[in-house]
Structures are given as C-alpha cells and as structure tokens.
Amino acid sequence: MVNIEICNESYELNNNIFFADPDIKSFIEDKKIIIQRNVWIKSDGVKEISHPSSRSRFLEQNKTRCNTVLNVLTVTPDLDLSSCCGLHLEKIKEMKIGSLHNKSLIDLLKTTPDDLIKMWIHTDGPEAVLEACRKINLNIELPLSSTHPCETCLFLYNNIESKKVLAQAAIENENYILDRFLEILSYKIFESELNDNFSKNYNNTQFI
C-alpha cells in the first residue's frame, strides 16, 4: 500500500502522477498495489496548506469515530507512554499516560484511571465531542476548516472555551459513552474470537 498525503497544493494530486502512469495504473488494476490518499495537515512547518471545504470534518458524511485513541499505545523518544499515535499527540498533554523511565508498561496501565473523554472520542470522534461542548458553551467557535480528526482533537483539548466545559460534557453524557464504548469493545472481542476460531479451523483442515 502507498499512502499519499494530499492538500490543494499537492503536486501529485494536481498532476495525477501515480494514476496517470501506465505501468503503475496496470499494477493498480491488477490489485498488486493499493494507493490511498489522505489529507495532509499543517504542524510546525512554515508553508501554508489548504483543502476544499468538502473535506471539512464537520460535514456529516466526513464524521467518523477515532479508531486510534485508546486502541494504539505510543512510546515517544523520551519514553513517555501515550494513549494515541495521532499527529499532534505531543501537543496534547492529556494524551500522556506516564513515563516508562521508572515504571513498567503494565504498571502504568494498571494505575491509569478510565478516561470518559478519550472513550467518547473513540466512540464518536472529536467533532461530536466538540459539538456537545458547544451546546454548553456557545462561545466555542467550531474549527470548520478542520480536515483531519487530529486537528479537531488538538483544538478540543487546547481551546480555552472548550476546556471550560469538556469535563462537564463528558459527565452529562457518561451513560451513553460507557454503553457505546462497551458495545464497540464487545464487538472487537467477538470479532477477534471469530478470527481465532476461523484460523484454528483452517489450520486443522486436512487437504487431500
């Protein structure tokens, strides 16, 4: 798989380099290669990048839950353990679980309390969480230009107005969040067991 990060200024996107190449096109048609395009977002660079409004994460068709938070653990170069691997994880102090300098991974996980906000982001996505916050605090201006969940998540945790009501919004939606999170978790366990059983049955099959 080849993942191409795109924006309005993308040379590849504007010139359709990969898909216009006859050799690569044949590989794609034969399913020997998969090319996936994802949005490129600004971090600490100096060049401005832009996206069409159709890529806004606040459009209903673009909203998704975050499969990464609480599902992928990251160890940074400083041996900090994080509950996400997102592009802005080191800019969101709440993503940090603890340091592996003095504690083991298991010890850190055992002593880490449950986090309703991260569960909510996992189940509904940061846009839904931010919209719920705005129902409490109308001073929150939604970042409608956000084209990536990591952009919205950074805003959610660092915006002064959203930080005022984030915990309150999570508590008010606690029952929904827990039910939804357990529903997704149960499905993942079922899917994992199903795959394990399939694998065992496949390996035990006698081929003649």
PDB file of C-alpha atoms in Angstrom:
ATOM      1  CA  MET A   1       0.000   0.000   0.000  1.00  0.00           C
ATOM      2  CA  VAL A   2       1.176   3.506  -0.866  1.00  0.00           C
ATOM      3  CA  ASN A   3      -0.289   6.292   1.245  1.00  0.00           C
ATOM      4  CA  ILE A   4      -0.225   9.762  -0.340  1.00  0.00           C
ATOM      5  CA  GLU A   5      -0.834  12.806   1.849  1.00  0.00           C
ATOM      6  CA  ILE A   6      -2.672  15.463  -0.155  1.00  0.00           C
ATOM      7  CA  CYS A   7      -3.769  19.109   0.007  1.00  0.00           C
ATOM      8  CA  ASN A   8      -4.718  21.718  -2.588  1.00  0.00           C
ATOM      9  CA  GLU A   9      -1.047  22.431  -3.127  1.00  0.00           C
ATOM     10  CA  SER A  10      -0.144  18.768  -3.643  1.00  0.00           C
ATOM     11  CA  TYR A  11       1.998  18.288  -6.757  1.00  0.00           C
ATOM     12  CA  GLU A  12       0.988  14.639  -7.010  1.00  0.00           C
ATOM     13  CA  LEU A  13      -2.726  15.385  -6.735  1.00  0.00           C
ATOM     14  CA  ASN A  14      -2.699  18.255  -9.219  1.00  0.00           C
ATOM     15  CA  ASN A  15      -0.709  16.288 -11.774  1.00  0.00           C
ATOM     16  CA  ASN A  16      -2.190  12.857 -11.029  1.00  0.00           C
ATOM     17  CA  ILE A  17       1.309  11.386 -11.201  1.00  0.00           C
ATOM     18  CA  PHE A  18       0.603   7.891  -9.926  1.00  0.00           C
ATOM     19  CA  PHE A  19      -2.716   7.259 -11.616  1.00  0.00           C
ATOM     20  CA  ALA A  20      -1.549   8.684 -14.931  1.00  0.00           C
ATOM     21  CA  ASP A  21       1.488   6.437 -15.117  1.00  0.00           C
ATOM     22  CA  PRO A  22       0.588   3.447 -17.368  1.00  0.00           C
ATOM     23  CA  ASP A  23       2.836   0.986 -15.517  1.00  0.00           C
ATOM     24  CA  ILE A  24       1.538   1.938 -12.076  1.00  0.00           C
ATOM     25  CA  LYS A  25      -2.017   2.003 -13.425  1.00  0.00           C
ATOM     26  CA  SER A  26      -1.675  -1.621 -14.536  1.00  0.00           C
ATOM     27  CA  PHE A  27      -0.432  -2.604 -11.072  1.00  0.00           C
ATOM     28  CA  ILE A  28      -3.446  -0.884  -9.544  1.00  0.00           C
ATOM     29  CA  GLU A  29      -5.859  -2.626 -11.910  1.00  0.00           C
ATOM     30  CA  ASP A  30      -4.232  -5.976 -11.142  1.00  0.00           C
ATOM     31  CA  LYS A  31      -4.514  -5.200  -7.416  1.00  0.00           C
ATOM     32  CA  LYS A  32      -0.765  -5.568  -6.987  1.00  0.00           C
ATOM     33  CA  ILE A  33      -0.590  -2.141  -5.425  1.00  0.00           C
ATOM     34  CA  ILE A  34      -3.075  -0.046  -3.488  1.00  0.00           C
ATOM     35  CA  ILE A  35      -2.826   3.731  -3.500  1.00  0.00           C
ATOM     36  CA  GLN A  36      -4.606   5.596  -0.760  1.00  0.00           C
ATOM     37  CA  ARG A  37      -4.919   9.354  -0.452  1.00  0.00           C
ATOM     38  CA  ASN A  38      -5.268  11.027   2.935  1.00  0.00           C
ATOM     39  CA  VAL A  39      -5.309  14.684   3.878  1.00  0.00           C
ATOM     40  CA  TRP A  40      -2.074  16.399   4.832  1.00  0.00           C
ATOM     41  CA  ILE A  41      -2.325  18.792   7.754  1.00  0.00           C
ATOM     42  CA  LYS A  42      -0.073  21.548   8.988  1.00  0.00           C
ATOM     43  CA  SER A  43       2.049  21.030  12.061  1.00  0.00           C
ATOM     44  CA  ASP A  44       5.171  23.084  12.670  1.00  0.00           C
ATOM     45  CA  GLY A  45       6.007  23.824   9.050  1.00  0.00           C
ATOM     46  CA  VAL A  46       6.126  27.304   7.547  1.00  0.00           C
ATOM     47  CA  LYS A  47       4.302  26.651   4.286  1.00  0.00           C
ATOM     48  CA  GLU A  48       0.562  27.265   4.214  1.00  0.00           C
ATOM     49  CA  ILE A  49      -1.608  24.418   3.007  1.00  0.00           C
ATOM     50  CA  SER A  50      -5.321  24.375   2.207  1.00  0.00           C
ATOM     51  CA  HIS A  51      -8.170  21.987   1.483  1.00  0.00           C
ATOM     52  CA  PRO A  52     -11.556  22.284  -0.228  1.00  0.00           C
ATOM     53  CA  SER A  53     -14.495  22.863   2.124  1.00  0.00           C
ATOM     54  CA  SER A  54     -15.879  19.458   1.098  1.00  0.00           C
ATOM     55  CA  ARG A  55     -13.191  17.848   3.277  1.00  0.00           C
ATOM     56  CA  SER A  56     -14.390  19.504   6.485  1.00  0.00           C
ATOM     57  CA  ARG A  57     -14.640  17.015   9.317  1.00  0.00           C
ATOM     58  CA  PHE A  58     -17.823  18.728  10.473  1.00  0.00           C
ATOM     59  CA  LEU A  59     -19.807  17.641   7.411  1.00  0.00           C
ATOM     60  CA  GLU A  60     -21.953  14.650   8.367  1.00  0.00           C
ATOM     61  CA  GLN A  61     -20.521  12.430   5.627  1.00  0.00           C
ATOM     62  CA  ASN A  62     -16.982  13.055   6.904  1.00  0.00           C
ATOM     63  CA  LYS A  63     -17.561  12.372  10.589  1.00  0.00           C
ATOM     64  CA  THR A  64     -16.043   9.171  11.950  1.00  0.00           C
ATOM     65  CA  ARG A  65     -15.062   7.845  15.323  1.00  0.00           C
ATOM     66  CA  CYS A  66     -11.370   7.719  16.210  1.00  0.00           C
ATOM     67  CA  ASN A  67     -10.049   4.179  15.982  1.00  0.00           C
ATOM     68  CA  THR A  68      -6.643   5.222  17.291  1.00  0.00           C
ATOM     69  CA  VAL A  69      -7.139   6.724  20.735  1.00  0.00           C
ATOM     70  CA  LEU A  70      -7.181   4.008  23.443  1.00  0.00           C
ATOM     71  CA  ASN A  71      -6.538   1.462  20.702  1.00  0.00           C
ATOM     72  CA  VAL A  72      -2.912   2.291  19.887  1.00  0.00           C
ATOM     73  CA  LEU A  73      -0.254   2.989  22.505  1.00  0.00           C
ATOM     74  CA  THR A  74       2.795   5.060  21.612  1.00  0.00           C
ATOM     75  CA  VAL A  75       6.190   5.307  23.264  1.00  0.00           C
ATOM     76  CA  THR A  76       7.878   8.615  22.439  1.00  0.00           C
ATOM     77  CA  PRO A  77      11.660   9.111  22.155  1.00  0.00           C
ATOM     78  CA  ASP A  78      11.535  10.487  25.734  1.00  0.00           C
ATOM     79  CA  LEU A  79       9.983   7.200  26.939  1.00  0.00           C
ATOM     80  CA  ASP A  80       6.596   8.787  27.543  1.00  0.00           C
ATOM     81  CA  LEU A  81       3.655   6.448  27.061  1.00  0.00           C
ATOM     82  CA  SER A  82       0.768   7.960  25.147  1.00  0.00           C
ATOM     83  CA  SER A  83      -2.804   6.736  24.626  1.00  0.00           C
ATOM     84  CA  CYS A  84      -2.727   7.663  20.936  1.00  0.00           C
ATOM     85  CA  CYS A  85      -0.397   7.819  17.954  1.00  0.00           C
ATOM     86  CA  GLY A  86      -2.020  10.888  16.398  1.00  0.00           C
ATOM     87  CA  LEU A  87      -0.102  13.578  14.574  1.00  0.00           C
ATOM     88  CA  HIS A  88      -0.453  16.098  17.408  1.00  0.00           C
ATOM     89  CA  LEU A  89      -0.123  13.734  20.373  1.00  0.00           C
ATOM     90  CA  GLU A  90       2.878  15.549  21.872  1.00  0.00           C
ATOM     91  CA  LYS A  91       0.935  18.823  21.781  1.00  0.00           C
ATOM     92  CA  ILE A  92      -1.886  17.367  23.888  1.00  0.00           C
ATOM     93  CA  LYS A  93      -0.632  16.762  27.419  1.00  0.00           C
ATOM     94  CA  GLU A  94      -3.789  14.806  28.292  1.00  0.00           C
ATOM     95  CA  MET A  95      -2.701  12.062  25.890  1.00  0.00           C
ATOM     96  CA  LYS A  96       0.312  11.285  28.066  1.00  0.00           C
ATOM     97  CA  ILE A  97      -0.257   8.286  30.347  1.00  0.00           C
ATOM     98  CA  GLY A  98       3.064   8.411  32.148  1.00  0.00           C
ATOM     99  CA  SER A  99       6.787   7.829  31.880  1.00  0.00           C
ATOM    100  CA  LEU A 100       8.457   4.474  31.317  1.00  0.00           C
ATOM    101  CA  HIS A 101      11.648   5.721  32.947  1.00  0.00           C
ATOM    102  CA  ASN A 102      10.613   4.463  36.369  1.00  0.00           C
ATOM    103  CA  LYS A 103       7.570   2.269  35.731  1.00  0.00           C
ATOM    104  CA  SER A 104       6.836  -0.717  33.520  1.00  0.00           C
ATOM    105  CA  LEU A 105       4.194  -0.628  30.813  1.00  0.00           C
ATOM    106  CA  ILE A 106       1.921  -2.937  32.821  1.00  0.00           C
ATOM    107  CA  ASP A 107       2.268  -0.836  35.972  1.00  0.00           C
ATOM    108  CA  LEU A 108       1.389   2.344  34.079  1.00  0.00           C
ATOM    109  CA  LEU A 109      -1.679   0.788  32.504  1.00  0.00           C
ATOM    110  CA  LYS A 110      -2.867  -0.687  35.795  1.00  0.00           C
ATOM    111  CA  THR A 111      -2.669   2.662  37.577  1.00  0.00           C
ATOM    112  CA  THR A 112      -4.193   4.758  34.790  1.00  0.00           C
ATOM    113  CA  PRO A 113      -7.816   5.738  35.541  1.00  0.00           C
ATOM    114  CA  ASP A 114     -10.571   5.370  32.970  1.00  0.00           C
ATOM    115  CA  ASP A 115     -10.965   8.428  30.762  1.00  0.00           C
ATOM    116  CA  LEU A 116     -14.502   9.274  29.636  1.00  0.00           C
ATOM    117  CA  ILE A 117     -13.325  11.929  27.200  1.00  0.00           C
ATOM    118  CA  LYS A 118     -10.981   9.590  25.345  1.00  0.00           C
ATOM    119  CA  MET A 119     -13.687   6.905  25.307  1.00  0.00           C
ATOM    120  CA  TRP A 120     -16.041   9.452  23.757  1.00  0.00           C
ATOM    121  CA  ILE A 121     -13.510  10.432  21.100  1.00  0.00           C
ATOM    122  CA  HIS A 122     -13.042   6.743  20.355  1.00  0.00           C
ATOM    123  CA  THR A 123     -16.762   6.074  20.019  1.00  0.00           C
ATOM    124  CA  ASP A 124     -17.970   9.227  18.260  1.00  0.00           C
ATOM    125  CA  GLY A 125     -14.931  11.203  17.103  1.00  0.00           C
ATOM    126  CA  PRO A 126     -13.623  14.569  18.348  1.00  0.00           C
ATOM    127  CA  GLU A 127     -16.082  16.558  16.221  1.00  0.00           C
ATOM    128  CA  ALA A 128     -19.086  15.085  18.036  1.00  0.00           C
ATOM    129  CA  VAL A 129     -17.452  15.769  21.403  1.00  0.00           C
ATOM    130  CA  LEU A 130     -16.722  19.368  20.430  1.00  0.00           C
ATOM    131  CA  GLU A 131     -20.274  19.913  19.191  1.00  0.00           C
ATOM    132  CA  ALA A 132     -21.593  18.608  22.518  1.00  0.00           C
ATOM    133  CA  CYS A 133     -19.316  21.057  24.320  1.00  0.00           C
ATOM    134  CA  ARG A 134     -20.667  23.898  22.208  1.00  0.00           C
ATOM    135  CA  LYS A 135     -24.198  23.117  23.363  1.00  0.00           C
ATOM    136  CA  ILE A 136     -22.996  24.064  26.843  1.00  0.00           C
ATOM    137  CA  ASN A 137     -20.710  26.927  25.852  1.00  0.00           C
ATOM    138  CA  LEU A 138     -21.814  28.916  22.793  1.00  0.00           C
ATOM    139  CA  ASN A 139     -18.550  30.855  22.873  1.00  0.00           C
ATOM    140  CA  ILE A 140     -16.853  27.873  21.245  1.00  0.00           C
ATOM    141  CA  GLU A 141     -16.230  28.583  17.569  1.00  0.00           C
ATOM    142  CA  LEU A 142     -16.087  25.260  15.756  1.00  0.00           C
ATOM    143  CA  PRO A 143     -12.967  24.817  13.602  1.00  0.00           C
ATOM    144  CA  LEU A 144     -14.971  24.122  10.458  1.00  0.00           C
ATOM    145  CA  SER A 145     -11.811  24.139   8.335  1.00  0.00           C
ATOM    146  CA  SER A 146     -10.536  21.048  10.160  1.00  0.00           C
ATOM    147  CA  THR A 147      -9.957  18.232   7.665  1.00  0.00           C
ATOM    148  CA  HIS A 148      -8.365  15.652   9.966  1.00  0.00           C
ATOM    149  CA  PRO A 149      -9.500  14.240  13.336  1.00  0.00           C
ATOM    150  CA  CYS A 150      -6.114  15.114  14.852  1.00  0.00           C
ATOM    151  CA  GLU A 151      -6.692  18.785  14.024  1.00  0.00           C
ATOM    152  CA  THR A 152     -10.061  18.744  15.763  1.00  0.00           C
ATOM    153  CA  CYS A 153      -8.648  16.845  18.726  1.00  0.00           C
ATOM    154  CA  LEU A 154      -5.875  19.405  19.187  1.00  0.00           C
ATOM    155  CA  PHE A 155      -8.469  22.186  19.183  1.00  0.00           C
ATOM    156  CA  LEU A 156     -10.723  20.274  21.583  1.00  0.00           C
ATOM    157  CA  TYR A 157      -8.023  19.910  24.229  1.00  0.00           C
ATOM    158  CA  ASN A 158      -6.251  23.253  23.801  1.00  0.00           C
ATOM    159  CA  ASN A 159      -9.037  25.734  23.065  1.00  0.00           C
ATOM    160  CA  ILE A 160      -9.763  27.860  26.141  1.00  0.00           C
ATOM    161  CA  GLU A 161     -13.544  27.789  25.716  1.00  0.00           C
ATOM    162  CA  SER A 162     -13.854  24.050  25.069  1.00  0.00           C
ATOM    163  CA  LYS A 163     -11.581  23.230  28.031  1.00  0.00           C
ATOM    164  CA  LYS A 164     -14.021  25.054  30.321  1.00  0.00           C
ATOM    165  CA  VAL A 165     -16.839  22.568  29.638  1.00  0.00           C
ATOM    166  CA  LEU A 166     -15.145  19.416  28.339  1.00  0.00           C
ATOM    167  CA  ALA A 167     -15.320  17.510  31.632  1.00  0.00           C
ATOM    168  CA  GLN A 168     -18.909  18.662  32.215  1.00  0.00           C
ATOM    169  CA  ALA A 169     -20.000  17.483  28.768  1.00  0.00           C
ATOM    170  CA  ALA A 170     -18.435  14.071  29.358  1.00  0.00           C
ATOM    171  CA  ILE A 171     -20.140  13.645  32.737  1.00  0.00           C
ATOM    172  CA  GLU A 172     -23.516  14.665  31.302  1.00  0.00           C
ATOM    173  CA  ASN A 173     -23.123  12.005  28.593  1.00  0.00           C
ATOM    174  CA  GLU A 174     -21.487   9.366  30.812  1.00  0.00           C
ATOM    175  CA  ASN A 175     -24.113   6.643  30.428  1.00  0.00           C
ATOM    176  CA  TYR A 176     -24.176   6.990  26.654  1.00  0.00           C
ATOM    177  CA  ILE A 177     -20.372   6.985  26.403  1.00  0.00           C
ATOM    178  CA  LEU A 178     -19.946   3.868  28.559  1.00  0.00           C
ATOM    179  CA  ASP A 179     -22.702   1.964  26.757  1.00  0.00           C
ATOM    180  CA  ARG A 180     -21.311   2.860  23.353  1.00  0.00           C
ATOM    181  CA  PHE A 181     -17.721   2.084  24.354  1.00  0.00           C
ATOM    182  CA  LEU A 182     -18.674  -1.325  25.763  1.00  0.00           C
ATOM    183  CA  GLU A 183     -20.698  -2.046  22.635  1.00  0.00           C
ATOM    184  CA  ILE A 184     -17.668  -1.383  20.424  1.00  0.00           C
ATOM    185  CA  LEU A 185     -15.354  -3.288  22.775  1.00  0.00           C
ATOM    186  CA  SER A 186     -17.689  -6.298  22.800  1.00  0.00           C
ATOM    187  CA  TYR A 187     -17.784  -6.302  19.017  1.00  0.00           C
ATOM    188  CA  LYS A 188     -13.982  -6.212  18.855  1.00  0.00           C
ATOM    189  CA  ILE A 189     -13.729  -9.161  21.264  1.00  0.00           C
ATOM    190  CA  PHE A 190     -16.309 -11.100  19.253  1.00  0.00           C
ATOM    191  CA  GLU A 191     -14.519 -10.318  16.001  1.00  0.00           C
ATOM    192  CA  SER A 192     -11.169 -11.376  17.484  1.00  0.00           C
ATOM    193  CA  GLU A 193     -12.583 -14.670  18.775  1.00  0.00           C
ATOM    194  CA  LEU A 194     -14.246 -15.303  15.428  1.00  0.00           C
ATOM    195  CA  ASN A 195     -10.961 -14.769  13.592  1.00  0.00           C
ATOM    196  CA  ASP A 196      -9.106 -17.017  16.052  1.00  0.00           C
ATOM    197  CA  ASN A 197     -11.642 -19.812  15.616  1.00  0.00           C
ATOM    198  CA  PHE A 198     -11.508 -19.457  11.848  1.00  0.00           C
ATOM    199  CA  SER A 199      -7.717 -19.614  11.920  1.00  0.00           C
ATOM    200  CA  LYS A 200      -7.726 -22.724  14.153  1.00  0.00           C
ATOM    201  CA  ASN A 201     -10.291 -24.483  11.987  1.00  0.00           C
ATOM    202  CA  TYR A 202      -8.397 -23.558   8.844  1.00  0.00           C
ATOM    203  CA  ASN A 203      -5.113 -24.866  10.229  1.00  0.00           C
ATOM    204  CA  ASN A 204      -6.742 -28.118  11.354  1.00  0.00           C
ATOM    205  CA  THR A 205      -8.342 -28.762   7.983  1.00  0.00           C
ATOM    206  CA  GLN A 206      -6.890 -31.747   6.164  1.00  0.00           C
ATOM    207  CA  PHE A 207      -6.294 -31.110   2.487  1.00  0.00           C
ATOM    208  CA  ILE A 208      -6.166 -34.159   0.236  1.00  0.00           C
TER     209      ILE A 208
END
